[in-house]
């Protein structure tokens, strides 16, 4: 078996039984412009296929583990574990994009959630109180859910509060820069007045905040033990893999 992990990023797309072509309405109709090349094509029986565009592809050694507790759109999302993960000595704008802990949080969601929680993108996770980390997690989940309900693939919603804006909701000038950690940086928008860098001490209520809401008070075993019982990996049909190049 060959196991592949796909990350669609901001603009990755998937086509079923069809290939992507240049739109007839494009302004660039020069003869040298060619149809986009898929990154990977998976061929199935009866001539059916899936074509992946604009995504990163990684071959992995074992079947992927599907865990709804890392998906921000799921009711089973592990809030306690996500809070614990956020409280590291790294910028929150970097931590929030970790798909192993915040599956479904992309760059737009990151920017809007940080603004909603009034947290500076380069705030260190260790300086967040447990209550503030919880507020950020809730903001990310709420925005992602609203996007799914009201938005489209290319238009998150009718109105964004900070992403690609020149001024924030209060009329302050919005800052724009490539922020992150190490070589991993993404375009980031923030208001230096609404989202100032803070030197907040960790909250004494951390342990309480790491409990999942609605439980009987027992701490989340994923947080305390650090070794969650992940669900059994799902089985997938065999396919023929055709790699066409880095794509466009």
Coordinates of C-alpha atoms in Angstrom, one line a residue:
X1 CA 0.0 0.0 0.0
X2 CA 1.0 3.6 -0.5
X3 CA -0.3 6.1 2.0
X4 CA -0.4 9.8 1.0
X5 CA -1.2 12.9 3.1
X6 CA -2.7 15.9 1.3
X7 CA -2.7 19.5 2.5
X8 CA -4.8 21.8 0.4
X9 CA -3.5 25.0 1.9
X10 CA -5.2 28.2 0.9
X11 CA -6.0 27.4 -2.8
X12 CA -5.8 23.7 -3.2
X13 CA -8.7 22.1 -5.1
X14 CA -10.0 18.6 -5.9
X15 CA -11.7 17.6 -9.2
X16 CA -13.7 14.5 -9.6
X17 CA -13.6 12.8 -13.0
X18 CA -12.5 16.0 -14.7
X19 CA -9.4 18.1 -15.2
X20 CA -9.0 21.8 -14.4
X21 CA -8.9 24.1 -17.5
X22 CA -8.2 27.8 -18.1
X23 CA -11.4 29.7 -17.8
X24 CA -12.7 31.3 -21.1
X25 CA -13.1 34.5 -19.2
X26 CA -9.5 34.8 -18.3
X27 CA -7.7 38.0 -19.4
X28 CA -4.5 36.0 -20.2
X29 CA -5.3 34.2 -23.5
X30 CA -1.8 34.1 -24.9
X31 CA -1.0 30.9 -26.7
X32 CA 1.7 29.9 -24.2
X33 CA -0.8 29.8 -21.3
X34 CA -1.6 26.1 -20.6
X35 CA -4.1 24.3 -18.5
X36 CA -3.0 23.8 -14.9
X37 CA -1.3 20.5 -14.2
X38 CA -2.6 18.4 -11.3
X39 CA -0.2 17.6 -8.5
X40 CA -1.4 14.0 -8.3
X41 CA -4.1 12.0 -10.1
X42 CA -5.6 8.9 -8.4
X43 CA -7.2 6.5 -10.9
X44 CA -9.9 4.1 -9.8
X45 CA -12.0 1.4 -11.4
X46 CA -14.4 2.1 -14.3
X47 CA -12.2 5.0 -15.4
X48 CA -13.0 7.2 -12.5
X49 CA -10.3 9.5 -11.1
X50 CA -9.5 12.3 -8.6
X51 CA -7.2 15.2 -9.6
X52 CA -5.5 17.2 -6.9
X53 CA -4.4 20.8 -7.6
X54 CA -2.4 23.3 -5.6
X55 CA -1.8 21.0 -2.7
X56 CA 1.3 19.6 -0.9
X57 CA 1.6 15.8 -1.0
X58 CA 3.6 13.7 1.5
X59 CA 4.1 9.9 1.5
X60 CA 3.7 8.4 5.0
X61 CA 4.6 5.0 6.3
X62 CA 1.3 4.0 7.9
X63 CA -2.4 4.5 7.5
X64 CA -3.6 8.0 8.6
X65 CA -5.4 8.1 12.0
X66 CA -8.6 10.0 11.7
X67 CA -9.4 11.7 15.0
X68 CA -12.4 14.0 15.2
X69 CA -11.0 15.4 18.5
X70 CA -8.5 17.6 16.5
X71 CA -11.1 18.9 14.0
X72 CA -12.3 22.3 15.1
X73 CA -15.7 21.8 13.4
X74 CA -16.5 18.7 15.4
X75 CA -18.5 18.7 18.6
X76 CA -15.9 16.1 19.9
X77 CA -13.0 18.6 19.4
X78 CA -10.7 18.3 22.4
X79 CA -10.7 21.8 23.9
X80 CA -8.6 20.9 26.9
X81 CA -5.8 19.4 24.8
X82 CA -5.8 22.4 22.4
X83 CA -5.5 24.9 25.3
X84 CA -2.5 22.9 26.6
X85 CA -0.9 22.8 23.2
X86 CA -1.3 26.6 22.8
X87 CA 0.7 27.4 25.9
X88 CA 4.1 26.9 24.5
X89 CA 7.1 29.2 24.1
X90 CA 6.2 29.9 20.5
X91 CA 4.0 32.6 18.8
X92 CA 0.3 31.8 18.8
X93 CA 0.0 32.7 15.1
X94 CA 2.3 29.7 14.5
X95 CA 0.7 27.3 17.0
X96 CA -2.8 28.0 15.7
X97 CA -1.9 26.7 12.2
X98 CA -0.8 23.3 13.5
X99 CA -3.2 20.9 11.7
X100 CA -2.4 18.0 14.1
X101 CA -4.1 20.0 16.9
X102 CA -6.3 22.5 15.0
X103 CA -7.4 20.7 11.8
X104 CA -9.4 23.1 9.7
X105 CA -7.8 26.4 10.9
X106 CA -6.2 28.1 7.9
X107 CA -4.6 31.5 7.6
X108 CA -7.9 33.5 7.3
X109 CA -9.3 31.7 10.4
X110 CA -6.1 32.4 12.3
X111 CA -6.2 36.1 11.6
X112 CA -9.9 36.6 12.4
X113 CA -9.7 34.5 15.6
X114 CA -6.7 36.4 16.9
X115 CA -8.4 39.7 16.2
X116 CA -11.6 38.5 17.8
X117 CA -9.7 37.4 21.0
X118 CA -7.7 40.6 20.9
X119 CA -4.4 38.7 20.9
X120 CA -1.2 39.9 19.2
X121 CA -0.1 37.3 16.5
X122 CA 3.4 37.2 18.0
X123 CA 2.2 36.7 21.6
X124 CA 4.1 33.8 23.2
X125 CA 1.7 30.9 24.1
X126 CA 3.3 30.7 27.5
X127 CA 2.1 34.2 28.3
X128 CA -1.5 33.4 27.7
X129 CA -3.8 32.8 30.6
X130 CA -5.9 29.7 30.4
X131 CA -9.0 31.9 30.0
X132 CA -7.4 33.8 27.1
X133 CA -6.3 30.6 25.4
X134 CA -9.8 29.2 25.8
X135 CA -11.2 32.5 24.3
X136 CA -8.9 32.1 21.3
X137 CA -9.9 28.4 20.7
X138 CA -13.5 29.4 20.8
X139 CA -13.0 32.3 18.4
X140 CA -11.3 30.0 15.9
X141 CA -14.0 27.4 16.1
X142 CA -16.8 29.9 15.9
X143 CA -15.3 31.6 12.8
X144 CA -14.6 28.3 11.1
X145 CA -18.2 27.1 11.7
X146 CA -19.6 30.4 10.4
X147 CA -17.5 30.1 7.3
X148 CA -18.8 26.6 6.6
X149 CA -22.4 27.8 7.1
X150 CA -22.3 31.2 5.4
X151 CA -19.3 31.3 3.1
X152 CA -17.9 29.7 0.0
X153 CA -14.5 28.3 -1.1
X154 CA -13.4 31.7 -2.3
X155 CA -15.4 34.0 -0.1
X156 CA -15.3 33.2 3.6
X157 CA -18.2 35.5 4.5
X158 CA -19.7 38.8 3.4
X159 CA -17.6 40.7 5.9
X160 CA -14.2 40.0 7.4
X161 CA -13.0 42.1 10.4
X162 CA -9.2 42.1 9.9
X163 CA -8.0 40.0 7.0
X164 CA -7.0 42.1 4.0
X165 CA -8.4 45.2 5.8
X166 CA -6.8 48.6 5.9
X167 CA -8.5 49.6 9.2
X168 CA -10.0 47.5 12.0
X169 CA -13.6 47.8 13.3
X170 CA -12.6 50.7 15.5
X171 CA -10.9 52.6 12.6
X172 CA -7.3 51.9 13.6
X173 CA -4.7 51.2 11.0
X174 CA -4.2 47.5 10.3
X175 CA -0.6 46.2 10.3
X176 CA 0.5 43.6 7.7
X177 CA 3.6 41.4 7.7
X178 CA 4.9 37.8 7.3
X179 CA 4.8 36.4 10.8
X180 CA 5.4 33.0 12.2
X181 CA 8.2 30.9 13.7
X182 CA 11.4 29.8 12.0
X183 CA 10.9 29.3 8.3
X184 CA 7.2 28.9 8.7
X185 CA 5.6 32.3 8.1
X186 CA 2.3 33.4 6.7
X187 CA 0.8 36.8 5.8
X188 CA -0.7 38.2 9.0
X189 CA -3.0 41.2 9.7
X190 CA -3.5 42.7 13.1
X191 CA -4.3 46.0 14.9
X192 CA -1.5 47.1 17.2
X193 CA -3.9 49.0 19.4
X194 CA -6.6 46.4 19.7
X195 CA -4.1 43.5 19.8
X196 CA -1.1 44.8 21.8
X197 CA 1.7 42.5 23.0
X198 CA 1.0 41.5 26.6
X199 CA 3.2 40.1 29.4
X200 CA 0.3 38.2 31.1
X201 CA 1.3 35.7 33.8
X202 CA -0.2 32.2 33.5
X203 CA -3.6 31.9 35.1
X204 CA -3.9 30.0 38.4
X205 CA -7.1 28.6 36.9
X206 CA -5.2 26.6 34.2
X207 CA -6.2 23.2 35.5
X208 CA -9.9 24.1 35.6
X209 CA -9.7 25.5 32.0
X210 CA -8.1 22.2 30.8
X211 CA -11.3 20.3 31.7
X212 CA -13.7 19.8 28.9
X213 CA -16.9 21.8 29.3
X214 CA -20.0 19.8 30.2
X215 CA -18.0 17.0 32.0
X216 CA -18.4 15.9 35.6
X217 CA -15.2 17.6 36.6
X218 CA -12.8 14.8 35.6
X219 CA -9.8 16.0 33.7
X220 CA -9.4 15.1 30.1
X221 CA -7.2 11.9 29.9
X222 CA -5.7 13.2 26.7
X223 CA -4.2 16.1 28.6
X224 CA -3.1 14.4 31.8
X225 CA -1.8 11.1 30.4
X226 CA -0.5 12.4 27.1
X227 CA -1.4 9.1 25.3
X228 CA -4.9 9.3 23.9
X229 CA -6.6 6.1 22.7
X230 CA -7.0 7.0 19.0
X231 CA -9.7 5.4 16.9
X232 CA -8.8 2.6 14.5
X233 CA -7.7 3.8 11.1
X234 CA -10.3 3.5 8.3
X235 CA -9.6 1.3 5.3
X236 CA -9.4 2.8 1.8
X237 CA -9.7 1.2 -1.7
X238 CA -6.6 0.5 -3.8
X239 CA -5.8 3.0 -6.5
X240 CA -3.3 3.7 -9.2
X241 CA -1.1 6.7 -8.5
X242 CA 0.1 9.0 -11.2
X243 CA 2.4 11.9 -10.2
X244 CA 2.4 14.6 -12.8
X245 CA 4.9 17.2 -11.3
X246 CA 4.8 20.1 -9.0
X247 CA 1.8 21.6 -10.7
X248 CA 1.0 25.3 -11.2

